[in-house]
Coordinates of N, CA and C in Angstrom, one line a residue:
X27 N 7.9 -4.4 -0.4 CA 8.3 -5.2 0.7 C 7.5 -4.7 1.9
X28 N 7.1 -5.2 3.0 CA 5.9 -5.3 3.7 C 6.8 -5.4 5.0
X29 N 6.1 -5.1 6.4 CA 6.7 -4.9 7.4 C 7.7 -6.1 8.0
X30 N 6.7 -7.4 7.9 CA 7.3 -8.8 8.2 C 8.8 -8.8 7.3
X31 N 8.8 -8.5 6.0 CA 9.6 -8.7 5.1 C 11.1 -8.0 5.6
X32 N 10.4 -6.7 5.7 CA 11.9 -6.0 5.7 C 12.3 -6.3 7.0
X33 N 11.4 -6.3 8.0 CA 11.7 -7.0 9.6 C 13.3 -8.5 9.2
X34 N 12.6 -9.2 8.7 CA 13.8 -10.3 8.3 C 14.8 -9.9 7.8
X35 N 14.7 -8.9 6.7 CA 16.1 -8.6 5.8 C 17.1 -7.8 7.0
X36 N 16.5 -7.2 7.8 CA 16.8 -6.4 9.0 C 17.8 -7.1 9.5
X37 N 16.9 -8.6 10.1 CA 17.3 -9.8 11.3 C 18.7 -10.3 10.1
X38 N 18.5 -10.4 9.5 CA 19.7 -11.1 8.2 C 20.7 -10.3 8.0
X39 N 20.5 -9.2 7.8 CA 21.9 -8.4 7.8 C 22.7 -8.2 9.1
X40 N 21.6 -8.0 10.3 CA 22.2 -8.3 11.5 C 23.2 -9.4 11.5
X41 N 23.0 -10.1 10.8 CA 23.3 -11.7 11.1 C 24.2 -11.6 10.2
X42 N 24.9 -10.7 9.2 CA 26.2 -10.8 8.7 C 25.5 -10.9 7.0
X43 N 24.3 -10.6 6.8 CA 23.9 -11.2 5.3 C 24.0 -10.3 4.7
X44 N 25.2 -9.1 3.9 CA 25.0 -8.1 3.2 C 24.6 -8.1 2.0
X45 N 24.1 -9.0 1.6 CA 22.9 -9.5 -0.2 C 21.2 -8.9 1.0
X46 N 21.3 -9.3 2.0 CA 20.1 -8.2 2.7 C 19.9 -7.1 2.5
X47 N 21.2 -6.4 3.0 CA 21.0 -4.7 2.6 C 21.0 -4.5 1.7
X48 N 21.8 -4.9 0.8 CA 21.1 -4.5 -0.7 C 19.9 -4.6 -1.2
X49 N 19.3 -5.7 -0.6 CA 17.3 -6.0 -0.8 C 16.6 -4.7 -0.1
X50 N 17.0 -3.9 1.1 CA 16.4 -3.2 1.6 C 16.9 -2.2 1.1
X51 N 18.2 -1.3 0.6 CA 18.7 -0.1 -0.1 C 17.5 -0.3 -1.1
X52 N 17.6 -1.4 -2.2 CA 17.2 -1.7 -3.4 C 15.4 -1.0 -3.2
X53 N 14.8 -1.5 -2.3 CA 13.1 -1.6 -1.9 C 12.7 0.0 -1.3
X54 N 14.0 0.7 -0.7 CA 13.5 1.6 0.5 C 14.0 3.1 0.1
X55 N 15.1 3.0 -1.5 CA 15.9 4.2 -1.7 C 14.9 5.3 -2.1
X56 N 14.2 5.0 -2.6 CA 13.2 5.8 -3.7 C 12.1 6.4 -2.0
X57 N 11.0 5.8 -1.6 CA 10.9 6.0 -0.5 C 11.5 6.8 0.3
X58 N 12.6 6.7 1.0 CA 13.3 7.3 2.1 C 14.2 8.8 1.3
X59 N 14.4 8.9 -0.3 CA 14.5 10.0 -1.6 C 13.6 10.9 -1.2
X60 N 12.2 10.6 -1.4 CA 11.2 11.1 -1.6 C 10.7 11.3 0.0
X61 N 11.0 11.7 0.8 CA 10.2 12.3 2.1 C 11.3 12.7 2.4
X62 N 12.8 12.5 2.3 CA 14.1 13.6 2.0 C 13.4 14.9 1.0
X63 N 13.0 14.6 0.1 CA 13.3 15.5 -0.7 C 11.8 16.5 -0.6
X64 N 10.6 16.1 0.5 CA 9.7 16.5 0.6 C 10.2 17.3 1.4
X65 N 11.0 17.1 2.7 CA 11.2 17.9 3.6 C 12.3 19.0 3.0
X66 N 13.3 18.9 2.4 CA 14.9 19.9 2.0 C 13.9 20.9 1.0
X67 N 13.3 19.8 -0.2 CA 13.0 20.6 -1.1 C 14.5 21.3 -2.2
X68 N 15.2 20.4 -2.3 CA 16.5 20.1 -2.7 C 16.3 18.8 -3.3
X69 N 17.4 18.6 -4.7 CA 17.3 17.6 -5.3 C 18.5 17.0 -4.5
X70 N 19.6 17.9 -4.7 CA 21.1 17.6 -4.2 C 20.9 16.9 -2.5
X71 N 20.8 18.1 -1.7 CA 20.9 17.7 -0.4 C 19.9 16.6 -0.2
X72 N 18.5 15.8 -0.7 CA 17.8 14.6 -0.3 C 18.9 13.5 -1.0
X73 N 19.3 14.0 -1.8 CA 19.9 12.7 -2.5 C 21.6 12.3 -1.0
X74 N 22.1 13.3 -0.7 CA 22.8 13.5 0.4 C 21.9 12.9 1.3
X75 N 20.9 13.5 1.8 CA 20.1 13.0 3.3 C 19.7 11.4 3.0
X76 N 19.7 11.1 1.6 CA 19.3 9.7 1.5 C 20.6 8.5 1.8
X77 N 22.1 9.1 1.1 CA 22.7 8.4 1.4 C 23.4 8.1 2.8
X78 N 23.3 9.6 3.6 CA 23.1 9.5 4.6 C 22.5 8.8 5.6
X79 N 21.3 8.1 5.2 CA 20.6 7.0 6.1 C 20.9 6.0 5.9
X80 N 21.5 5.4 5.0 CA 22.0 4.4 4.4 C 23.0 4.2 5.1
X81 N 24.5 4.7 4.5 CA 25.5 4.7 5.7 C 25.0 4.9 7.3
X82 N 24.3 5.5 8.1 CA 24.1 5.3 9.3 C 23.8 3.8 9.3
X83 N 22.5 3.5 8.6 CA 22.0 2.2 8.6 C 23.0 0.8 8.4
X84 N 23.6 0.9 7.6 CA 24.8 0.2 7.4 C 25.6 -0.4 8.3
X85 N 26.1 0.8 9.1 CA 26.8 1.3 10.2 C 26.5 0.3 11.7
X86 N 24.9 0.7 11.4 CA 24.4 0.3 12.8 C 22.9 0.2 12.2
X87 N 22.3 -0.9 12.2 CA 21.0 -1.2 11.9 C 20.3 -1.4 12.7
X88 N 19.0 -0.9 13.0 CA 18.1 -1.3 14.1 C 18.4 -2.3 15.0
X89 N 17.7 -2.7 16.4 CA 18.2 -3.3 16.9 C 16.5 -4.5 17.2
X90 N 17.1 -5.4 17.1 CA 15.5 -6.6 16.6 C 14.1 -6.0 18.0
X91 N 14.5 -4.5 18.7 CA 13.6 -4.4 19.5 C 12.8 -3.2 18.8
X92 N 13.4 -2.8 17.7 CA 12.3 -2.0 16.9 C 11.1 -2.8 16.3
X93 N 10.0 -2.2 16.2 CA 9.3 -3.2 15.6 C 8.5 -3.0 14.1
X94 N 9.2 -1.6 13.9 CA 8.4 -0.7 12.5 C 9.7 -0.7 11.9
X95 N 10.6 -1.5 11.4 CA 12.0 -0.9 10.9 C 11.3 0.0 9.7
X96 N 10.4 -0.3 9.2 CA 10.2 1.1 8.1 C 10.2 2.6 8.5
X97 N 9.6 2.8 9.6 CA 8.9 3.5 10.5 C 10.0 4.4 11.0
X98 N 10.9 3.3 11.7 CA 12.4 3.6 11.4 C 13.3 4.6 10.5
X99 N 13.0 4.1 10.2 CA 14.0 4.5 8.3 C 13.3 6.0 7.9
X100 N 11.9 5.9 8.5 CA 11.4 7.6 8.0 C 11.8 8.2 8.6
X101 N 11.9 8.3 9.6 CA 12.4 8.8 11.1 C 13.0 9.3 10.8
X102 N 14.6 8.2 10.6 CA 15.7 8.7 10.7 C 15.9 9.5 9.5
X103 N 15.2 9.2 8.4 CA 15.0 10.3 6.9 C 15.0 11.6 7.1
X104 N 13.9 11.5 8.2 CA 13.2 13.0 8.7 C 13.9 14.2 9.5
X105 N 14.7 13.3 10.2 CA 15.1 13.8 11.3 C 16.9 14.4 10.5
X106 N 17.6 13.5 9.7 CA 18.6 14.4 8.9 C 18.0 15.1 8.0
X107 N 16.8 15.0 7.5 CA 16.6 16.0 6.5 C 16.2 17.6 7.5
X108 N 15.9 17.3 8.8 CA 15.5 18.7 9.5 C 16.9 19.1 9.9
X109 N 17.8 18.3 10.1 CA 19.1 18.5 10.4 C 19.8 19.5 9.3
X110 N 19.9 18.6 7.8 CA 20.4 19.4 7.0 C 19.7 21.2 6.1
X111 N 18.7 21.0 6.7 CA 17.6 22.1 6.5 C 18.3 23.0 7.5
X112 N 18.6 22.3 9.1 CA 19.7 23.6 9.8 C 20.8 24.1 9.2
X113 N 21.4 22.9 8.8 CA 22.9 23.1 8.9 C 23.1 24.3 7.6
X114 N 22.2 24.3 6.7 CA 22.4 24.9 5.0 C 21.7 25.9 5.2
X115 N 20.6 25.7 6.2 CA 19.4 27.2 5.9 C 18.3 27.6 4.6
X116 N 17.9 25.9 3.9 CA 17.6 25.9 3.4 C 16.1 26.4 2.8
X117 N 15.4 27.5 2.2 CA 14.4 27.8 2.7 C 14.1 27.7 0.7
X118 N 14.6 27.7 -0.2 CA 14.7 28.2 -1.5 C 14.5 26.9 -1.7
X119 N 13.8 26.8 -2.9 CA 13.3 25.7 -3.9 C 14.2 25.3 -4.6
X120 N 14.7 24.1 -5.2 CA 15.5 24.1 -6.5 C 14.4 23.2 -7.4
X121 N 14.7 23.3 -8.5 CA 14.0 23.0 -9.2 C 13.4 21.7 -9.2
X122 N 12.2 21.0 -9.7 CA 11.7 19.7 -9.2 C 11.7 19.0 -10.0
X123 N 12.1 17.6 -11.0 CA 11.8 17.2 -12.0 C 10.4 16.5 -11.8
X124 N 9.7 16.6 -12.6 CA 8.5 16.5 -13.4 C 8.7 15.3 -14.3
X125 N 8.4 14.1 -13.9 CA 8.2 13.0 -15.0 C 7.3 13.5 -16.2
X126 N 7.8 13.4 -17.7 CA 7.4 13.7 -18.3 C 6.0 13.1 -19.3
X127 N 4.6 13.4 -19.5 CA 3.5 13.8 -19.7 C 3.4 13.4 -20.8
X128 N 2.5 12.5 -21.2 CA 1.7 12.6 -22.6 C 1.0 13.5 -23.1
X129 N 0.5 14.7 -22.4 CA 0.0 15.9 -22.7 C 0.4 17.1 -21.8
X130 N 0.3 18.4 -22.6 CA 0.3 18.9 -21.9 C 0.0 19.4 -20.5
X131 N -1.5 19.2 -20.8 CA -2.4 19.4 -19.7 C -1.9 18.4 -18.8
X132 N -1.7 17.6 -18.7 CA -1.1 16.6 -17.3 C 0.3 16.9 -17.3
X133 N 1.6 17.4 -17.6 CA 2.2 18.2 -17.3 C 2.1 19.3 -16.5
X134 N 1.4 20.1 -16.7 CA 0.9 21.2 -16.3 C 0.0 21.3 -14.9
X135 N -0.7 19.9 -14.6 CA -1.4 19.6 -13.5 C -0.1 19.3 -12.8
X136 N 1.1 18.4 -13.3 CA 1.8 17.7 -12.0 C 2.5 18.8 -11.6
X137 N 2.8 19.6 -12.2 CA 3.9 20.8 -12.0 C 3.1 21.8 -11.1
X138 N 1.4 21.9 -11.0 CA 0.9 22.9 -10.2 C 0.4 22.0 -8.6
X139 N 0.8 21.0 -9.1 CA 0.4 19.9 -7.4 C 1.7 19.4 -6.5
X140 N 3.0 19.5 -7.7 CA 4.3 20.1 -6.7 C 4.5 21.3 -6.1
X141 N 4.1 22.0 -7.1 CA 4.1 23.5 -6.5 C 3.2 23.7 -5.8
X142 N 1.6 23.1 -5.5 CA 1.1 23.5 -4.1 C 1.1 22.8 -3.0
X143 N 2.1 21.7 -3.3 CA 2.4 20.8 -2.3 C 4.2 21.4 -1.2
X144 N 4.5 22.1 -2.5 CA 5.9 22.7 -1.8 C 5.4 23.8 -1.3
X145 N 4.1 24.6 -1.2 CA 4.1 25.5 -0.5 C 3.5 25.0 1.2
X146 N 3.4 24.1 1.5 CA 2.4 23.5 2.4 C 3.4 23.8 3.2
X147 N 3.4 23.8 4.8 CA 4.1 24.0 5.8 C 4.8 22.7 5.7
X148 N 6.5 22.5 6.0 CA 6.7 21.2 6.0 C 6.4 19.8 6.8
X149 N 5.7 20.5 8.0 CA 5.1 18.7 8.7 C 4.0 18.4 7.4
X150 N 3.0 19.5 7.4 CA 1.9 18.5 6.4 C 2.7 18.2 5.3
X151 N 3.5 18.9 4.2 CA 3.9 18.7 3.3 C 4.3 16.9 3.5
X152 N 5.7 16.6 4.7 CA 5.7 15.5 5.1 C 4.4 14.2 5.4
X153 N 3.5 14.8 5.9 CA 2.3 13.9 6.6 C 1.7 13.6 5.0
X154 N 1.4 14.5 3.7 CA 0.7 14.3 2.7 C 1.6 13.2 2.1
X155 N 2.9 13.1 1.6 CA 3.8 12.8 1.2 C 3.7 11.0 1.8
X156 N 4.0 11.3 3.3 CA 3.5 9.8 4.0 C 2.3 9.0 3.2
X157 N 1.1 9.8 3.4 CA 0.1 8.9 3.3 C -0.4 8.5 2.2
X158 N -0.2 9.7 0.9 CA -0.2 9.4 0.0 C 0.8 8.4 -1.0
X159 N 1.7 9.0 -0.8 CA 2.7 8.3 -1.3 C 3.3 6.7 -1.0
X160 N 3.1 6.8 0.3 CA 3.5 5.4 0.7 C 2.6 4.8 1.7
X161 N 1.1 5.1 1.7 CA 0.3 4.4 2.1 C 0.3 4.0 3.7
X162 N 0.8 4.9 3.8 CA 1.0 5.0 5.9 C -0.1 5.5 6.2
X163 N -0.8 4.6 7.4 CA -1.6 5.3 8.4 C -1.1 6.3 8.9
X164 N -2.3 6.7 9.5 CA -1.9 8.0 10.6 C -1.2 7.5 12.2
X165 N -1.3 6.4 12.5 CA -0.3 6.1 13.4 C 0.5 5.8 13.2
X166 N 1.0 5.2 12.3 CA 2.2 5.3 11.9 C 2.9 6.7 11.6
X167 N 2.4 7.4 10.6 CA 2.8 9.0 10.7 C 2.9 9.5 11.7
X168 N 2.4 9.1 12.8 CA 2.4 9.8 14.5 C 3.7 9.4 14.9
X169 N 4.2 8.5 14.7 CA 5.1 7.6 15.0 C 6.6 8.4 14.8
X170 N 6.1 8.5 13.2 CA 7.3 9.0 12.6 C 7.8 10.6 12.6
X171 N 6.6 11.5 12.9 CA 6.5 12.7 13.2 C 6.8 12.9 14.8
X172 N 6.3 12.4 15.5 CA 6.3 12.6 16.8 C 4.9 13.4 17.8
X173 N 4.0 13.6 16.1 CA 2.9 13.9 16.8 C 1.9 13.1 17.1
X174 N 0.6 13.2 17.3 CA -0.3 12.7 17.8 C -1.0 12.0 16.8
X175 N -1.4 10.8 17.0 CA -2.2 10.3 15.7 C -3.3 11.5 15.0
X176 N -4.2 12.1 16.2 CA -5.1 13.0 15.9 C -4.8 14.0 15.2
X177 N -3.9 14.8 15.5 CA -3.0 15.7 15.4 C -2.2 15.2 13.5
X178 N -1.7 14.3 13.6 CA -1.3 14.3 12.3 C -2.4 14.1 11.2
X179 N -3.9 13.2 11.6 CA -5.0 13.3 11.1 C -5.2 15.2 10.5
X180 N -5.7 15.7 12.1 CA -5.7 16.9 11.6 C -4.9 17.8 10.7
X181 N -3.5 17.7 10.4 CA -2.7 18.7 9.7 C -2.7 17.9 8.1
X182 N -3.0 16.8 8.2 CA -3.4 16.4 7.2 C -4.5 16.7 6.1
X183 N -6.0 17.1 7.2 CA -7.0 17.1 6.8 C -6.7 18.7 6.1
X184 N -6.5 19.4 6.9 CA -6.1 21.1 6.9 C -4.8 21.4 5.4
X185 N -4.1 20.5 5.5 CA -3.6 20.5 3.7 C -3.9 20.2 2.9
X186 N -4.9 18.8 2.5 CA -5.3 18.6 1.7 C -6.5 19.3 1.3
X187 N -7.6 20.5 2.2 CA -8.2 21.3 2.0 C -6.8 22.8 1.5
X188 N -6.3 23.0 2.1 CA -5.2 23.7 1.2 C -5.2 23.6 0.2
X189 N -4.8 22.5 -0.5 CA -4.0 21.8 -1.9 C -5.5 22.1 -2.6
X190 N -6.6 21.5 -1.9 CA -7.8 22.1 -3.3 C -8.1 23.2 -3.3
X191 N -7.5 24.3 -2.4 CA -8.0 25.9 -2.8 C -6.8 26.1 -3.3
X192 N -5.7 25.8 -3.2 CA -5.0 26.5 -4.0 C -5.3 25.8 -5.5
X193 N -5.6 24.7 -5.8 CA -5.6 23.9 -6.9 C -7.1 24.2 -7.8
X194 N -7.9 25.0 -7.3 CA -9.0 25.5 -7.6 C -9.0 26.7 -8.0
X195 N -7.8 27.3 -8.0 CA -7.9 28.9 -8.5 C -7.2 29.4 -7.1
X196 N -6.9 29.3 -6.3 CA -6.4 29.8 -5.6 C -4.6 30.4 -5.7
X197 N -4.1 31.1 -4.7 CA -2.7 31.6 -5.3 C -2.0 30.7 -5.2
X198 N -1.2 30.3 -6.6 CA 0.1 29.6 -6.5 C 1.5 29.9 -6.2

């Protein structure tokens, strides 16, 4: 679903259309899961910080003067997930599931690219997670982080040089 798209499902649920929000839960859960679960690093608490934005969202959906409702939705992802990272003190890994591999060796690669991805400080961890994952510019990530386009460029650039030293022999 594309910015125009979910913009309308947005204007429609506004409008009393709850077959909307289900089009947007349906399109946005996995997404708004996954940059939950980049920041807690908890399976339990993102799946909590996820339903969490949902009920907010429910609650009270943007208001037709946002103009990124996706942009939105990371935000607010981001911002209970730093919330619940206060509230628990969450600093400990739980375990990550690992979609399971035709080979070993690719097993073994995705399990050492979570793990050098979970060691990353959590804005880049977040900013890698954005750009890669869901194909966000860097203004947009600016948007969502609160930093500077440049700035999220740079912490960007500075992890993904990370991720290939650790991923080159470096300490895991």
């Amino acid at each position: 679903m594309n910015k125009k798209e979910l913009s309308l499902y947005f204007s429609k649920f506004r409008d009393g259309d709850k077959s909307a929000f289900e089009s947007i839960y349906n399109d946005m859960k996995i997404p708004i899961y996954t940059v939950a679960l980049r920041i807690v690093q908890s399976r339990e608490t993102a799946e909590d910080v996820t339903q969490e934005v949902f009920v907010k969202l429910f609650s009270s959906p943007p208001d037709s003067s946002v103009r990124d409702s996706r942009a939105w939705m990371f935000r607010m992802a981001r911002n209970l997930s730093i919330d619940a990272l206060r509230k628990k003190q969450c600093s400990d890994i739980d375990g990550m599931e690992i979609p399971t591999a035709d080979s070993t060796c690719e097993a073994v690669l995705k399990m050492d690219i979570e793990r050098a991805i979970a060691m990353l400080p959590p804005v880049e961890r977040e900013i890698v997670t954005l750009h890669l994952n869901f194909d966000m510019n860097f203004s947009e990530i600016a948007k969502i982080t609160g930093l500077s386009m440049s700035a999220s460029y740079r912490k960007y650039s500075k992890a993904v040089k990370a991720l290939r030293k650790m991923l080159d022999g470096g300490a895991l």
